[in-house]
PDB file of C-alpha atoms in Angstrom:
ATOM      1  CA  MET A  25       2.629   2.621   1.064  1.00  0.00           C
ATOM      2  CA  LEU A  26       5.880   1.906   2.856  1.00  0.00           C
ATOM      3  CA  SER A  27       8.696   0.163   1.029  1.00  0.00           C
ATOM      4  CA  CYS A  28       7.949  -2.776  -1.352  1.00  0.00           C
ATOM      5  CA  ARG A  29       7.574  -6.451  -0.245  1.00  0.00           C
ATOM      6  CA  LYS A  30       4.598  -8.764  -0.527  1.00  0.00           C
ATOM      7  CA  LYS A  31       1.815  -7.518   1.706  1.00  0.00           C
ATOM      8  CA  ASP A  32       2.671  -8.164   5.350  1.00  0.00           C
ATOM      9  CA  LYS A  33       0.312  -5.764   7.018  1.00  0.00           C
ATOM     10  CA  ILE A  34      -2.428  -3.284   6.173  1.00  0.00           C
ATOM     11  CA  VAL A  35      -2.939  -0.239   8.376  1.00  0.00           C
ATOM     12  CA  LYS A  36      -6.607   0.810   8.336  1.00  0.00           C
ATOM     13  CA  ARG A  37      -7.275   4.526   8.879  1.00  0.00           C
ATOM     14  CA  ASP A  38     -10.537   6.402   9.331  1.00  0.00           C
ATOM     15  CA  ASN A  39     -11.360   8.566   6.303  1.00  0.00           C
ATOM     16  CA  GLU A  40      -7.951   7.810   4.738  1.00  0.00           C
ATOM     17  CA  PRO A  41      -6.774   5.126   2.311  1.00  0.00           C
ATOM     18  CA  ASP A  42      -5.357   1.936   3.805  1.00  0.00           C
ATOM     19  CA  VAL A  43      -1.569   1.836   4.089  1.00  0.00           C
ATOM     20  CA  HIS A  44       0.165  -1.303   2.822  1.00  0.00           C
ATOM     21  CA  ILE A  45       3.352  -2.092   4.747  1.00  0.00           C
ATOM     22  CA  LEU A  46       5.829  -3.610   2.278  1.00  0.00           C
ATOM     23  CA  SER A  47       9.614  -4.023   1.958  1.00  0.00           C
ATOM     24  CA  GLY A  48      12.158  -3.848  -0.850  1.00  0.00           C
ATOM     25  CA  GLU A  49      11.951  -7.581  -1.584  1.00  0.00           C
ATOM     26  CA  ASP A  50       8.740  -7.422  -3.624  1.00  0.00           C
ATOM     27  CA  ASN A  51       9.920  -7.991  -7.206  1.00  0.00           C
ATOM     28  CA  GLU A  52       6.451  -7.445  -8.658  1.00  0.00           C
ATOM     29  CA  MET A  53       6.153  -4.041  -6.976  1.00  0.00           C
ATOM     30  CA  ASN A  54       9.703  -3.063  -7.915  1.00  0.00           C
ATOM     31  CA  THR A  55       8.958  -3.949 -11.554  1.00  0.00           C
ATOM     32  CA  ALA A  56       5.793  -1.829 -11.410  1.00  0.00           C
ATOM     33  CA  ILE A  57       7.847   1.133 -10.171  1.00  0.00           C
ATOM     34  CA  GLU A  58      10.386   0.642 -12.979  1.00  0.00           C
ATOM     35  CA  ASN A  59       7.577   0.508 -15.558  1.00  0.00           C
ATOM     36  CA  ALA A  60       6.010   3.669 -14.157  1.00  0.00           C
ATOM     37  CA  GLN A  61       9.327   5.501 -14.316  1.00  0.00           C
ATOM     38  CA  LYS A  62      10.034   4.332 -17.883  1.00  0.00           C
ATOM     39  CA  SER A  63       6.593   5.465 -19.058  1.00  0.00           C
ATOM     40  CA  LEU A  64       6.448   8.805 -17.212  1.00  0.00           C
ATOM     41  CA  TYR A  65       6.671  10.533 -20.594  1.00  0.00           C
ATOM     42  CA  LYS A  66       3.075   9.341 -21.263  1.00  0.00           C
ATOM     43  CA  PHE A  67       1.885  11.172 -18.149  1.00  0.00           C
ATOM     44  CA  LYS A  68       3.746  14.317 -19.200  1.00  0.00           C
ATOM     45  CA  GLU A  69       2.278  14.139 -22.718  1.00  0.00           C
ATOM     46  CA  ALA A  70      -1.230  13.706 -21.295  1.00  0.00           C
ATOM     47  CA  ILE A  71      -0.980  16.598 -18.847  1.00  0.00           C
ATOM     48  CA  GLU A  72       0.477  18.893 -21.517  1.00  0.00           C
ATOM     49  CA  SER A  73      -2.254  17.966 -24.015  1.00  0.00           C
ATOM     50  CA  HIS A  74      -4.960  19.762 -22.016  1.00  0.00           C
ATOM     51  CA  ASN A  75      -7.394  17.129 -23.315  1.00  0.00           C
ATOM     52  CA  PRO A  76     -10.736  17.758 -21.532  1.00  0.00           C
ATOM     53  CA  ASN A  77     -11.256  13.982 -21.179  1.00  0.00           C
ATOM     54  CA  TYR A  78      -8.121  13.715 -18.987  1.00  0.00           C
ATOM     55  CA  TYR A  79      -8.407  14.567 -15.291  1.00  0.00           C
ATOM     56  CA  ASN A  80      -7.313  13.559 -11.762  1.00  0.00           C
ATOM     57  CA  PHE A  81      -3.605  13.736 -12.562  1.00  0.00           C
ATOM     58  CA  ALA A  82      -1.543  12.250  -9.715  1.00  0.00           C
ATOM     59  CA  LEU A  83       2.041  11.193  -9.054  1.00  0.00           C
ATOM     60  CA  LYS A  84       3.352   8.895  -6.346  1.00  0.00           C
ATOM     61  CA  GLU A  85       6.520  10.154  -4.690  1.00  0.00           C
ATOM     62  CA  LYS A  86       8.987   8.407  -2.403  1.00  0.00           C
ATOM     63  CA  PHE A  87       9.762  10.212   0.881  1.00  0.00           C
ATOM     64  CA  ASN A  88      12.423   9.284   3.427  1.00  0.00           C
ATOM     65  CA  THR A  89      11.490   7.937   6.849  1.00  0.00           C
ATOM     66  CA  ALA A  90      13.538   7.353   9.998  1.00  0.00           C
ATOM     67  CA  GLY A  91      16.414   4.996   9.360  1.00  0.00           C
ATOM     68  CA  SER A  92      16.668   3.917   5.756  1.00  0.00           C
ATOM     69  CA  GLY A  93      12.956   3.418   5.131  1.00  0.00           C
ATOM     70  CA  ALA A  94      10.649   5.120   2.676  1.00  0.00           C
ATOM     71  CA  GLU A  95       7.000   6.083   2.461  1.00  0.00           C
ATOM     72  CA  TYR A  96       5.245   6.362  -0.903  1.00  0.00           C
ATOM     73  CA  ILE A  97       2.548   9.031  -1.075  1.00  0.00           C
ATOM     74  CA  TRP A  98       0.189  10.115  -3.852  1.00  0.00           C
ATOM     75  CA  ILE A  99       0.446  13.758  -4.892  1.00  0.00           C
ATOM     76  CA  SER A 100      -2.834  14.967  -6.409  1.00  0.00           C
ATOM     77  CA  ARG A 101      -3.967  17.954  -8.476  1.00  0.00           C
ATOM     78  CA  VAL A 102      -0.690  17.737 -10.346  1.00  0.00           C
ATOM     79  CA  GLU A 103       0.223  20.587 -12.665  1.00  0.00           C
ATOM     80  CA  TYR A 104       3.203  20.852 -14.980  1.00  0.00           C
ATOM     81  CA  PHE A 105       4.932  24.116 -15.790  1.00  0.00           C
ATOM     82  CA  ASP A 106       8.510  25.355 -16.173  1.00  0.00           C
ATOM     83  CA  ASN A 107       9.496  21.689 -16.702  1.00  0.00           C
ATOM     84  CA  LYS A 108       8.448  20.808 -13.141  1.00  0.00           C
ATOM     85  CA  PHE A 109       5.549  18.935 -11.544  1.00  0.00           C
ATOM     86  CA  TYR A 110       3.667  20.491  -8.630  1.00  0.00           C
ATOM     87  CA  GLY A 111       0.832  19.058  -6.577  1.00  0.00           C
ATOM     88  CA  ILE A 112      -0.803  18.538  -3.204  1.00  0.00           C
ATOM     89  CA  VAL A 113       0.074  15.787  -0.718  1.00  0.00           C
ATOM     90  CA  ASP A 114      -3.059  13.633  -0.846  1.00  0.00           C
ATOM     91  CA  ASP A 115      -2.482  11.188   2.039  1.00  0.00           C
ATOM     92  CA  ASP A 116      -1.760  11.745   5.710  1.00  0.00           C
ATOM     93  CA  PRO A 117       1.798  10.410   6.113  1.00  0.00           C
ATOM     94  CA  ILE A 118       2.368   7.857   8.840  1.00  0.00           C
ATOM     95  CA  SER A 119       6.183   7.689   8.908  1.00  0.00           C
ATOM     96  CA  THR A 120       7.803  10.513   6.969  1.00  0.00           C
ATOM     97  CA  MET A 121       8.344  13.942   8.448  1.00  0.00           C
ATOM     98  CA  GLU A 122       9.185  15.508   5.060  1.00  0.00           C
ATOM     99  CA  VAL A 123       5.588  16.440   4.155  1.00  0.00           C
ATOM    100  CA  LYS A 124       2.121  16.568   5.626  1.00  0.00           C
ATOM    101  CA  LEU A 125      -1.406  16.183   4.255  1.00  0.00           C
ATOM    102  CA  GLY A 126      -2.389  19.183   2.150  1.00  0.00           C
ATOM    103  CA  ASP A 127       1.125  20.516   1.522  1.00  0.00           C
ATOM    104  CA  THR A 128       1.692  21.970  -1.943  1.00  0.00           C
ATOM    105  CA  ILE A 129       5.027  20.668  -3.180  1.00  0.00           C
ATOM    106  CA  GLU A 130       7.348  20.520  -6.152  1.00  0.00           C
ATOM    107  CA  VAL A 131       7.670  16.838  -7.016  1.00  0.00           C
ATOM    108  CA  ASN A 132      11.217  15.489  -7.103  1.00  0.00           C
ATOM    109  CA  PRO A 133      11.454  13.691 -10.476  1.00  0.00           C
ATOM    110  CA  GLN A 134      14.061  11.239  -9.105  1.00  0.00           C
ATOM    111  CA  ASN A 135      11.546  10.090  -6.483  1.00  0.00           C
ATOM    112  CA  ILE A 136       8.522   9.489  -8.735  1.00  0.00           C
ATOM    113  CA  THR A 137       7.417   5.868  -8.339  1.00  0.00           C
ATOM    114  CA  ASP A 138       4.054   5.890 -10.121  1.00  0.00           C
ATOM    115  CA  TRP A 139       1.638   8.068 -12.032  1.00  0.00           C
ATOM    116  CA  MET A 140      -1.993   8.000 -13.031  1.00  0.00           C
ATOM    117  CA  TYR A 141      -4.772  10.009 -14.568  1.00  0.00           C
ATOM    118  CA  PHE A 142      -8.311   9.351 -15.715  1.00  0.00           C
ATOM    119  CA  ASP A 143      -9.237   9.242 -19.400  1.00  0.00           C
ATOM    120  CA  LYS A 144     -12.984   9.558 -19.178  1.00  0.00           C
ATOM    121  CA  LYS A 145     -13.662   6.676 -16.757  1.00  0.00           C
ATOM    122  CA  ILE A 146     -10.511   4.652 -17.411  1.00  0.00           C
ATOM    123  CA  VAL A 147      -7.536   4.906 -15.031  1.00  0.00           C
ATOM    124  CA  LYS A 148      -4.263   5.159 -16.977  1.00  0.00           C
ATOM    125  CA  GLY A 149      -0.931   4.250 -15.372  1.00  0.00           C
ATOM    126  CA  ALA A 150      -1.357   3.298 -11.684  1.00  0.00           C
ATOM    127  CA  TYR A 151       1.219   0.521 -11.975  1.00  0.00           C
ATOM    128  CA  THR A 152       1.730   0.040  -8.228  1.00  0.00           C
ATOM    129  CA  THR A 153      -1.993   0.239  -7.551  1.00  0.00           C
ATOM    130  CA  LYS A 154      -2.581  -2.539 -10.083  1.00  0.00           C
ATOM    131  CA  VAL A 155      -0.119  -4.763  -8.192  1.00  0.00           C
ATOM    132  CA  LEU A 156      -2.046  -4.166  -4.972  1.00  0.00           C
ATOM    133  CA  ARG A 157      -5.356  -4.750  -6.784  1.00  0.00           C
ATOM    134  CA  LYS A 158      -4.153  -8.185  -7.955  1.00  0.00           C
ATOM    135  CA  ARG A 159      -3.741  -9.053  -4.283  1.00  0.00           C
ATOM    136  CA  MET A 160      -7.310  -7.973  -3.448  1.00  0.00           C
ATOM    137  CA  SER A 161     -10.408 -10.095  -3.687  1.00  0.00           C
ATOM    138  CA  GLN A 162     -12.753  -9.514  -6.628  1.00  0.00           C
ATOM    139  CA  GLN A 163     -15.205  -7.940  -4.180  1.00  0.00           C
ATOM    140  CA  GLU A 164     -12.555  -5.473  -2.964  1.00  0.00           C
ATOM    141  CA  ARG A 165     -11.623  -4.515  -6.548  1.00  0.00           C
ATOM    142  CA  THR A 166     -15.274  -4.015  -7.473  1.00  0.00           C
ATOM    143  CA  GLN A 167     -15.791  -1.835  -4.401  1.00  0.00           C
ATOM    144  CA  MET A 168     -12.735   0.253  -5.295  1.00  0.00           C
ATOM    145  CA  ASP A 169     -13.982   0.749  -8.867  1.00  0.00           C
ATOM    146  CA  LYS A 170     -17.365   1.803  -7.524  1.00  0.00           C
ATOM    147  CA  GLU A 171     -15.804   4.286  -5.083  1.00  0.00           C
ATOM    148  CA  ILE A 172     -13.630   5.964  -7.716  1.00  0.00           C
ATOM    149  CA  GLY A 173     -16.210   5.751 -10.500  1.00  0.00           C
ATOM    150  CA  ALA A 174     -13.748   4.250 -12.977  1.00  0.00           C
ATOM    151  CA  THR A 175     -12.022   1.057 -14.056  1.00  0.00           C
ATOM    152  CA  PHE A 176      -8.326   0.352 -14.563  1.00  0.00           C
ATOM    153  CA  GLU A 177      -6.822   0.050 -18.036  1.00  0.00           C
ATOM    154  CA  ASN A 178      -5.482  -3.378 -19.085  1.00  0.00           C
ATOM    155  CA  GLU A 179      -6.869  -5.206 -16.103  1.00  0.00           C
TER     156      GLU A 179
END
């Protein structure tokens, strides 16, 4: 996802998630990012708990693009040790040159914009994804739930 304004454009990619082109004027998305940042402690508590019902830990990180833009990319297979998050770049970037698909990185805590994990078949967190889901049709949301094999908490 690039920047944060109401959906202007969706870039469809083969075998990759769609990219939503947004700008900084989307108050709903900016609030979601703030809520994710304020509640990051819940993600940390969950990952440190080693609860066998918790899996698919992921963080969304902001990366710089040409000019003053930003691209937001999910980092999967997140692990936490030595007070740092590490994971694998899970999307093929379209604008940033800072990372590429499959890179193992240390996540910059100042650039975390969302988090999620699965608790059995319930997706926890995913604040920015929930904003995008509200803008989807019911059919699109149902298809997404079917593809991931889970439903989103508080939705």
